[in-house]
């Protein structure tokens, strides 16, 4: 049975070739299952609206201009917060990693803050700055900074000593060692840290918008629940997931393929 | 001949990384290496060979004794003392050409001159066609050739090598040893070659320093009077001078190993 199924699948793959078709099939399957479940329950409009209903609601929100506006708000917060987080976290991690004593002192401190999530510090930031865009941005920045800095720091500590020695014996200065050895050597960890940092930030931005009541996708989900508009809630969830996939596929993955995979530092 | 490297009264202790017990690595080392000379350093494992290399490279601070290159006291690493490390230290994120030209890049040599010099060394170590390859795409022998070219291209006054051929297969090792002789002829560099292989030391060295077991002392210097042009494995095995030198080094090393047991 499974043998003939495999043969059919192999034939199908040979026939269809491209990965795109497989992906389309999986998505179609998921949508079908979703529609099936939605069609078999009572009051789907409240509990699980069909894919079509969600699509209709997205058309409606696009038409009113709400979706682009919410999406833009969330993305701009995420981009600004993450960029500052990466821009500070990467050099900070590299500098700390340069000196063994300094890095030994900071390692547990970074580890501590890395585990205190952005949501946990949200209330105190609200006490300082109120429910403002500044608060939301600060929490996103915080959320992004620590996993980035922590990972970069551990990455620098793992760069083999012989690479550093080799550069010094060729006459490298401290700055040249950072630029030519530590930064590229820590790149697998910089990539991991960035992925975690942006990933955490994209979760934080949703929660912050809900808590602070700032407009955006998080706010859209939150008000959707309040107004009993389940399709709006699902639409918000879909937008978040899709944004991350697009970001990862078109930005992070190609960067990794051109660097750490090309150099043989990681294998896929 | 003038002495390139002079080491006088060098002793070194260091605390063991795990136990903290003081390790007496080197005891009163006195030696000279002449300009253009190829010197092999042999001794049982743990005799302080690598400690000596790290001190000469400036990677390990020392307190007792002096070490000079061209009359300059060694104090920290510098481009005048190139090192080929035990495990090749070519950077995985740089291509072959990028690795070989790294030293010149650090010294801010112009792009044009760098390209010419890199091409010259790529040719010398037989890596033509692999300029744009990354290290993970090379065989073990090619990586080691790249490492040698990386060190030499920066034009050091002296090149130290720490058991550079220990990790490659026997066939490749023979080829690399013969190539190194050819490179020594072509570049006239002063080379300090650390090894535990007696054959290798007798094949490569103009002289061979035999070290005692820990604490490392310079036990004896064995002279090997064979012109570089005659150093290939086909001819040398029957050369009485090679056989004499090899047997002498071997008996010295074996005394040290036996005394250890």
Coordinates of C-alpha atoms in Angstrom, one line a residue:
Chain A
X1 CA 0.0 0.0 0.0
X2 CA 2.6 2.5 1.1
X3 CA 4.9 1.2 -1.6
X4 CA 2.4 2.1 -4.3
X5 CA 1.7 5.4 -2.6
X6 CA 5.5 6.1 -2.7
X7 CA 5.7 5.2 -6.3
X8 CA 2.7 7.4 -7.1
X9 CA 4.4 10.3 -5.1
X10 CA 7.7 9.7 -6.9
X11 CA 5.9 9.7 -10.3
X12 CA 4.1 12.9 -9.2
X13 CA 7.4 14.6 -8.2
X14 CA 9.0 13.5 -11.4
X15 CA 6.0 14.8 -13.3
X16 CA 5.6 18.1 -11.4
X17 CA 9.3 18.7 -10.8
X18 CA 9.4 21.9 -9.0
X19 CA 9.2 22.3 -5.2
X20 CA 6.7 25.1 -5.8
X21 CA 4.1 22.6 -6.8
X22 CA 4.7 20.5 -3.6
X23 CA 4.4 23.6 -1.5
X24 CA 1.2 24.6 -3.3
X25 CA -0.2 21.1 -2.7
X26 CA 0.5 21.3 1.0
X27 CA -1.1 24.8 1.3
X28 CA -4.1 23.6 -0.6
X29 CA -4.4 20.6 1.7
X30 CA -4.2 22.8 4.8
X31 CA -6.7 25.2 3.4
X32 CA -9.0 22.3 2.5
X33 CA -8.8 20.8 6.0
X34 CA -9.4 24.3 7.5
X35 CA -12.5 24.7 5.3
X36 CA -13.7 21.2 6.2
X37 CA -13.5 21.8 9.9
X38 CA -15.0 25.3 9.6
X39 CA -17.9 23.8 7.6
X40 CA -18.6 21.1 10.1
X41 CA -18.9 23.2 13.3
X42 CA -21.8 25.3 14.6
X43 CA -21.4 29.1 14.3
X44 CA -18.1 29.1 12.4
X45 CA -18.3 32.9 12.1
X46 CA -17.5 33.0 15.8
X47 CA -15.2 30.0 16.4
X48 CA -13.4 29.3 13.1
X49 CA -14.5 31.3 10.0
X50 CA -13.7 29.6 6.7
X51 CA -10.7 30.6 4.5
X52 CA -13.1 32.4 2.2
X53 CA -14.6 34.5 5.1
X54 CA -11.1 35.5 6.2
X55 CA -10.2 36.3 2.6
X56 CA -13.4 38.4 2.3
X57 CA -12.5 40.2 5.6
X58 CA -9.0 40.9 4.2
X59 CA -10.5 42.4 1.0
X60 CA -12.8 44.5 3.2
X61 CA -9.9 45.7 5.4
X62 CA -7.7 46.4 2.4
X63 CA -10.5 48.4 0.8
X64 CA -10.8 50.5 4.0
X65 CA -7.0 50.9 4.1
X66 CA -6.8 49.5 7.6
X67 CA -4.8 46.4 6.7
X68 CA -1.9 48.4 5.0
X69 CA -1.9 50.9 7.8
X70 CA -1.8 48.3 10.6
X71 CA 0.7 46.2 8.7
X72 CA 2.9 49.3 8.1
X73 CA 2.8 50.3 11.8
X74 CA 3.9 46.9 12.9
X75 CA 6.6 46.4 10.3
X76 CA 8.1 49.8 10.9
X77 CA 8.3 49.2 14.6
X78 CA 9.8 45.7 14.0
X79 CA 12.3 47.0 11.5
X80 CA 13.5 50.0 13.5
X81 CA 13.6 48.1 16.8
X82 CA 15.5 45.2 15.2
X83 CA 17.9 47.3 13.3
X84 CA 18.9 49.2 16.4
X85 CA 19.0 46.0 18.4
X86 CA 21.3 44.3 15.9
X87 CA 23.3 47.5 15.3
X88 CA 24.1 47.7 19.0
X89 CA 24.1 44.0 19.9
X90 CA 26.5 42.8 17.3
X91 CA 29.4 45.3 18.0
X92 CA 28.7 45.0 21.8
X93 CA 29.1 41.2 21.6
X94 CA 32.3 41.5 19.5
X95 CA 33.9 44.0 21.8
X96 CA 33.1 42.0 24.9
X97 CA 34.4 38.8 23.3
X98 CA 37.8 40.5 22.6
X99 CA 38.9 40.3 26.2
X100 CA 38.6 37.0 28.1
X101 CA 38.3 38.6 31.5
X102 CA 35.7 41.2 30.4
X103 CA 33.7 38.5 28.6
X104 CA 33.9 36.2 31.6
X105 CA 32.3 39.0 33.7
X106 CA 29.6 39.9 31.2
X107 CA 28.7 36.4 30.2
X108 CA 26.4 35.6 33.1
X109 CA 24.9 39.2 33.0
X110 CA 24.0 38.8 29.3
X111 CA 22.6 35.3 30.1
X112 CA 20.5 36.8 32.8
X113 CA 18.9 39.5 30.7
X114 CA 18.5 37.1 27.8
X115 CA 16.1 35.1 29.9
X116 CA 14.0 38.1 31.2
X117 CA 11.6 38.4 28.3
X118 CA 10.5 41.8 26.9
X119 CA 7.0 41.2 28.2
X120 CA 8.4 40.9 31.7
X121 CA 10.0 44.4 31.5
X122 CA 7.0 45.9 29.7
X123 CA 5.2 47.1 33.0
X124 CA 8.3 49.0 34.3
X125 CA 8.8 50.7 30.9
X126 CA 5.1 51.7 31.0
X127 CA 5.7 53.2 34.5
X128 CA 8.6 55.3 33.0
X129 CA 7.2 56.3 29.7
X130 CA 3.5 55.4 29.7
X131 CA 1.6 53.7 26.9
X132 CA 3.5 55.3 24.1
X133 CA 5.3 54.4 20.9
X134 CA 8.5 55.0 22.7
X135 CA 7.6 52.3 25.2
X136 CA 6.8 49.8 22.5
X137 CA 10.0 50.6 20.6
X138 CA 12.1 50.3 23.8
X139 CA 10.7 46.9 24.6
X140 CA 11.3 45.6 21.0
X141 CA 14.9 46.9 21.2
X142 CA 15.5 45.3 24.5
X143 CA 14.0 42.0 23.3
X144 CA 16.2 42.0 20.2
X145 CA 19.5 43.2 21.8
X146 CA 20.2 40.5 24.4
X147 CA 19.9 37.3 22.3
X148 CA 22.0 39.0 19.6
X149 CA 24.7 40.3 22.0
X150 CA 24.7 37.0 23.9
X151 CA 25.0 34.8 20.8
X152 CA 27.7 37.0 19.3
X153 CA 29.7 36.9 22.5
X154 CA 29.5 33.1 22.6
X155 CA 30.4 33.0 18.9
X156 CA 33.5 35.1 19.5
X157 CA 34.6 32.8 22.3
X158 CA 34.4 29.8 20.0
X159 CA 36.6 31.2 17.3
X160 CA 39.6 28.9 17.3
X161 CA 42.6 30.6 19.0
X162 CA 44.9 29.6 16.1
X163 CA 43.0 31.8 13.7
X164 CA 43.5 34.8 16.0
X165 CA 47.2 33.9 16.5
X166 CA 47.7 33.5 12.8
X167 CA 46.4 37.0 12.2
X168 CA 48.6 38.5 15.0
X169 CA 51.7 36.8 13.6
X170 CA 50.9 38.3 10.2
X171 CA 51.0 41.7 11.9
X172 CA 47.3 42.3 12.5
X173 CA 46.2 45.1 14.9
X174 CA 43.4 44.5 17.4
X175 CA 40.9 46.2 15.1
X176 CA 42.1 44.1 12.1
X177 CA 41.7 40.9 14.2
X178 CA 38.0 41.9 15.0
X179 CA 37.3 42.7 11.3
X180 CA 39.1 39.8 9.7
X181 CA 38.9 37.0 12.2
X182 CA 36.4 37.5 15.0
X183 CA 33.5 39.0 13.0
X184 CA 33.5 36.4 10.2
X185 CA 34.4 33.6 12.6
X186 CA 31.4 34.5 14.8
X187 CA 29.1 34.8 11.8
X188 CA 27.3 31.5 12.3
X189 CA 26.4 32.7 15.8
X190 CA 25.7 36.3 14.6
X191 CA 23.2 34.7 12.1
X192 CA 21.6 32.6 14.9
X193 CA 21.5 35.6 17.2
X194 CA 19.9 37.8 14.5
X195 CA 17.3 35.2 13.7
X196 CA 16.4 34.8 17.4
X197 CA 16.5 38.5 18.0
X198 CA 14.3 39.4 15.1
X199 CA 12.1 36.4 15.9
X200 CA 11.7 37.5 19.5
X201 CA 11.1 41.1 18.5
X202 CA 8.4 40.0 16.1
X203 CA 6.6 38.3 19.0
X204 CA 7.2 41.2 21.3
X205 CA 5.8 43.8 18.9
X206 CA 2.4 42.0 18.8
X207 CA 2.2 41.7 22.5
X208 CA 3.3 45.3 23.1
X209 CA 0.7 46.6 20.7
X210 CA -2.0 44.7 22.6
X211 CA -0.7 45.9 26.0
X212 CA 0.0 49.4 25.0
X213 CA -3.0 49.8 22.7
X214 CA -0.9 51.1 19.8
X215 CA -2.3 50.5 16.3
X216 CA -0.8 47.6 14.4
X217 CA -1.4 43.9 13.7
X218 CA -1.3 43.1 17.4
X219 CA -3.9 45.8 18.0
X220 CA -5.9 44.4 15.0
X221 CA -6.0 40.9 16.6
X222 CA -6.9 42.4 20.0
X223 CA -9.8 44.6 18.8
X224 CA -10.9 41.7 16.5
X225 CA -11.5 39.6 19.6
X226 CA -13.3 42.5 21.4
X227 CA -15.6 43.1 18.4
X228 CA -16.3 39.4 17.9
X229 CA -14.7 39.6 14.5
X230 CA -12.9 36.2 14.5
X231 CA -11.9 36.5 10.8
X232 CA -10.0 39.7 11.7
X233 CA -8.1 37.8 14.4
X234 CA -7.2 35.0 12.1
X235 CA -6.2 37.4 9.4
X236 CA -3.8 39.1 11.9
X237 CA -2.3 35.8 12.8
X238 CA -1.8 34.8 9.2
X239 CA -0.1 38.2 8.4
X240 CA 2.4 37.8 11.2
X241 CA 3.4 34.3 10.1
X242 CA 3.6 35.1 6.5
X243 CA 5.7 38.2 7.1
X244 CA 8.2 36.2 9.0
X245 CA 8.4 33.5 6.3
X246 CA 9.0 36.2 3.6
X247 CA 11.6 37.9 5.7
X248 CA 13.4 34.7 6.5
X249 CA 13.3 33.4 2.9
X250 CA 14.2 36.5 1.0
X251 CA 16.6 38.2 3.5
X252 CA 18.1 35.9 6.1
X253 CA 18.5 32.7 4.1
X254 CA 20.3 34.2 1.1
X255 CA 22.6 36.0 3.5
X256 CA 23.5 32.8 5.1
X257 CA 23.9 30.9 1.8
X258 CA 26.4 33.5 0.6
X259 CA 28.5 33.5 3.7
X260 CA 28.6 30.8 6.3
X261 CA 27.4 28.0 4.0
X262 CA 29.7 29.1 1.1
X263 CA 32.6 29.0 3.6
X264 CA 31.8 25.5 4.8
X265 CA 31.2 26.7 8.4
X266 CA 27.7 25.2 8.4
X267 CA 26.2 22.5 6.2
X268 CA 22.7 22.2 5.0
Chain B
X1 CA 77.1 34.0 8.2
X2 CA 75.2 36.2 10.6
X3 CA 72.8 34.9 13.2
X4 CA 69.2 35.7 12.5
X5 CA 67.8 34.3 15.7
X6 CA 69.6 34.3 19.0
X7 CA 68.2 32.7 22.1
X8 CA 70.2 33.1 25.3
X9 CA 69.5 31.5 28.7
X10 CA 65.8 31.0 28.0
X11 CA 63.8 29.2 30.7
X12 CA 60.1 29.0 31.0
X13 CA 57.5 27.8 33.6
X14 CA 53.8 27.9 33.3
X15 CA 50.9 26.8 35.5
X16 CA 49.1 23.8 34.2
X17 CA 45.7 24.8 32.8
X18 CA 43.8 22.3 35.0
X19 CA 45.8 21.4 38.0
X20 CA 47.6 24.8 38.4
X21 CA 50.8 22.9 39.1
X22 CA 53.9 24.8 37.7
X23 CA 55.2 23.1 34.6
X24 CA 58.9 23.5 33.8
X25 CA 58.8 23.6 30.0
X26 CA 62.2 25.0 29.0
X27 CA 65.5 25.1 30.9
X28 CA 68.4 27.4 29.9
X29 CA 68.0 27.2 26.1
X30 CA 70.9 28.8 24.2
X31 CA 70.8 28.6 20.4
X32 CA 71.5 30.5 17.2
X33 CA 69.9 30.2 13.8
X34 CA 71.8 31.7 10.9
X35 CA 70.3 33.7 8.0
X36 CA 68.9 31.4 5.4
X37 CA 69.4 28.3 7.5
X38 CA 66.9 25.5 7.8
X39 CA 66.9 24.2 11.3
X40 CA 64.8 21.2 12.6
X41 CA 63.9 20.9 16.2
X42 CA 63.3 17.4 17.5
X43 CA 62.4 16.0 20.9
X44 CA 60.0 13.7 22.7
X45 CA 56.5 15.0 23.1
X46 CA 56.1 17.5 26.0
X47 CA 59.7 18.7 25.6
X48 CA 58.7 22.3 25.2
X49 CA 59.1 22.5 21.4
X50 CA 55.8 24.2 21.0
X51 CA 56.4 26.5 24.0
X52 CA 59.7 27.6 22.3
X53 CA 57.8 28.3 19.1
X54 CA 55.1 30.3 20.9
X55 CA 57.7 32.4 22.7
X56 CA 59.6 33.1 19.4
X57 CA 56.3 34.0 17.7
X58 CA 55.6 36.5 20.5
X59 CA 52.4 34.7 21.5
X60 CA 53.8 33.7 24.9
X61 CA 55.4 36.2 27.2
X62 CA 58.7 35.0 28.8
X63 CA 60.6 36.3 31.7
X64 CA 63.9 34.4 31.9
X65 CA 66.5 34.9 29.2
X66 CA 66.4 36.8 25.9
X67 CA 65.3 36.0 22.4
X68 CA 66.2 38.3 19.5
X69 CA 65.5 38.3 15.7
X70 CA 67.9 40.6 13.8
X71 CA 69.0 41.9 17.2
X72 CA 65.5 43.0 18.1
X73 CA 64.2 41.7 21.4
X74 CA 61.0 39.6 20.8
X75 CA 58.1 41.3 22.6
X76 CA 54.8 40.4 21.1
X77 CA 53.8 39.0 17.7
X78 CA 55.0 40.7 14.5
X79 CA 55.1 40.1 10.8
X80 CA 58.8 39.5 10.9
X81 CA 58.2 36.1 12.5
X82 CA 55.8 34.0 10.5
X83 CA 54.2 30.8 11.9
X84 CA 52.7 27.8 10.2
X85 CA 50.6 26.2 12.9
X86 CA 50.2 22.6 13.8
X87 CA 46.6 22.5 12.6
X88 CA 46.6 24.7 9.5
X89 CA 45.3 28.2 10.5
X90 CA 44.0 29.3 7.1
X91 CA 40.8 31.3 7.5
X92 CA 37.7 29.3 6.2
X93 CA 36.0 32.6 5.2
X94 CA 38.8 33.6 2.8
X95 CA 39.6 32.1 -0.5
X96 CA 43.0 30.6 -1.2
X97 CA 44.1 33.9 -2.8
X98 CA 42.5 35.9 0.1
X99 CA 44.4 33.8 2.7
X100 CA 47.7 34.1 0.9
X101 CA 47.4 37.9 0.5
X102 CA 46.1 38.5 4.0
X103 CA 49.4 39.5 5.4
X104 CA 50.0 42.0 2.6
X105 CA 46.5 43.3 3.1
X106 CA 47.2 43.9 6.8
X107 CA 50.4 45.7 5.9
X108 CA 48.3 47.9 3.5
X109 CA 50.3 46.8 0.4
X110 CA 48.7 48.1 -2.8
X111 CA 46.2 45.9 -4.6
X112 CA 48.3 45.6 -7.7
X113 CA 51.5 44.6 -5.9
X114 CA 49.4 42.2 -3.7
X115 CA 48.0 40.5 -6.8
X116 CA 51.4 39.9 -8.3
X117 CA 52.9 38.6 -5.1
X118 CA 49.9 36.3 -4.4
X119 CA 50.1 34.9 -7.9
X120 CA 53.8 34.2 -7.4
X121 CA 53.2 32.2 -4.3
X122 CA 50.2 30.4 -5.7
X123 CA 52.4 29.3 -8.5
X124 CA 55.2 28.3 -6.0
X125 CA 53.0 26.1 -3.9
X126 CA 51.2 24.6 -6.9
X127 CA 47.7 25.9 -6.2
X128 CA 47.1 27.5 -9.7
X129 CA 43.5 27.1 -10.5
X130 CA 42.4 27.1 -6.9
X131 CA 42.7 30.8 -6.3
X132 CA 39.0 31.3 -5.7
X133 CA 38.4 28.0 -3.8
X134 CA 37.5 28.1 -0.1
X135 CA 39.6 26.0 2.3
X136 CA 36.8 23.5 2.9
X137 CA 37.0 22.6 -0.8
X138 CA 40.7 21.7 -0.5
X139 CA 42.5 18.4 0.4
X140 CA 44.6 18.3 3.5
X141 CA 47.8 18.7 1.6
X142 CA 46.5 21.6 -0.4
X143 CA 45.4 23.3 2.9
X144 CA 48.9 23.0 4.2
X145 CA 50.4 24.4 1.0
X146 CA 48.1 27.3 1.3
X147 CA 49.1 27.8 5.0
X148 CA 52.8 27.9 4.0
X149 CA 52.1 30.4 1.2
X150 CA 50.0 32.5 3.6
X151 CA 53.0 32.7 5.9
X152 CA 55.7 33.3 3.3
X153 CA 53.8 35.8 1.2
X154 CA 53.9 38.3 4.2
X155 CA 57.7 38.1 3.7
X156 CA 58.8 37.2 7.3
X157 CA 62.4 37.3 8.4
X158 CA 62.0 33.8 9.9
X159 CA 59.3 31.2 9.4
X160 CA 58.6 28.8 12.3
X161 CA 56.6 25.6 11.5
X162 CA 55.0 23.5 14.2
X163 CA 54.7 19.9 13.1
X164 CA 53.0 21.1 9.9
X165 CA 52.8 17.8 8.1
X166 CA 51.8 15.6 11.1
X167 CA 48.2 15.4 10.0
X168 CA 48.5 14.5 6.3
X169 CA 48.9 11.0 4.8
X170 CA 52.3 9.5 4.2
X171 CA 52.4 10.0 0.5
X172 CA 51.4 13.7 0.7
X173 CA 53.9 14.2 3.5
X174 CA 56.8 13.1 1.3
X175 CA 55.7 15.4 -1.5
X176 CA 55.2 18.3 0.9
X177 CA 58.7 17.8 2.4
X178 CA 60.3 17.9 -1.0
X179 CA 58.3 20.9 -2.0
X180 CA 59.4 22.7 1.2
X181 CA 63.0 22.1 0.2
X182 CA 62.3 23.6 -3.2
X183 CA 60.6 26.6 -1.5
X184 CA 63.5 27.1 0.9
X185 CA 65.9 27.2 -2.1
X186 CA 63.6 29.6 -4.0
X187 CA 62.9 32.0 -1.1
X188 CA 66.2 31.7 0.9
X189 CA 64.1 32.0 4.0
X190 CA 65.3 31.2 7.5
X191 CA 63.2 28.3 8.7
X192 CA 62.7 26.7 12.1
X193 CA 60.9 23.4 11.7
X194 CA 59.5 21.6 14.7
X195 CA 58.8 17.9 14.4
X196 CA 58.8 14.7 16.3
X197 CA 59.6 12.7 13.2
X198 CA 63.3 11.8 13.0
X199 CA 63.4 11.1 9.3
X200 CA 61.7 14.4 8.6
X201 CA 64.2 16.3 10.7
X202 CA 67.2 14.7 9.0
X203 CA 65.7 15.2 5.5
X204 CA 64.9 18.9 5.9
X205 CA 67.4 20.4 8.3
X206 CA 70.8 21.8 7.7
X207 CA 71.1 21.3 11.4
X208 CA 69.0 19.6 13.9
X209 CA 68.5 20.7 17.5
X210 CA 67.6 17.6 19.7
X211 CA 65.8 18.5 22.8
X212 CA 65.7 16.5 26.0
X213 CA 62.4 15.5 27.7
X214 CA 60.8 18.0 30.1
X215 CA 62.2 20.4 31.2
X216 CA 63.3 20.9 27.6
X217 CA 67.1 21.4 27.2
X218 CA 69.1 21.6 24.0
X219 CA 70.8 18.2 24.3
X220 CA 72.8 18.2 21.1
X221 CA 73.0 19.9 17.7
X222 CA 73.4 17.5 14.8
X223 CA 74.9 18.8 11.6
X224 CA 73.5 17.5 8.3
X225 CA 75.9 18.3 5.5
X226 CA 73.8 17.6 2.4
X227 CA 73.2 20.3 -0.3
X228 CA 69.6 21.2 -0.7
X229 CA 69.6 20.2 -4.3
X230 CA 70.3 16.6 -3.3
X231 CA 67.5 16.4 -0.9
X232 CA 64.9 14.2 -2.5
X233 CA 63.6 11.0 -1.0
X234 CA 64.8 8.9 -4.0
X235 CA 68.5 9.7 -3.5
X236 CA 68.8 10.6 0.1
X237 CA 67.9 7.2 1.6
X238 CA 71.3 5.9 0.3
X239 CA 73.3 9.0 1.3
X240 CA 75.7 8.0 4.1
X241 CA 75.5 11.5 5.6
X242 CA 71.7 11.3 5.9
X243 CA 71.9 7.8 7.4
X244 CA 74.5 9.0 9.9
X245 CA 72.6 12.1 10.9
X246 CA 69.3 10.2 11.1
X247 CA 70.8 7.4 13.3
X248 CA 72.4 9.9 15.6
X249 CA 69.2 11.9 16.1
X250 CA 67.2 8.7 16.5
X251 CA 69.6 7.4 19.2
X252 CA 69.4 10.7 21.1
X253 CA 65.6 10.8 20.9
X254 CA 65.4 7.1 22.0
X255 CA 67.6 7.7 25.0
X256 CA 65.2 10.5 26.0
X257 CA 62.1 8.4 25.6
X258 CA 63.7 5.4 27.4
X259 CA 64.8 7.6 30.3
X260 CA 61.2 8.7 30.6
X261 CA 59.8 5.2 31.1

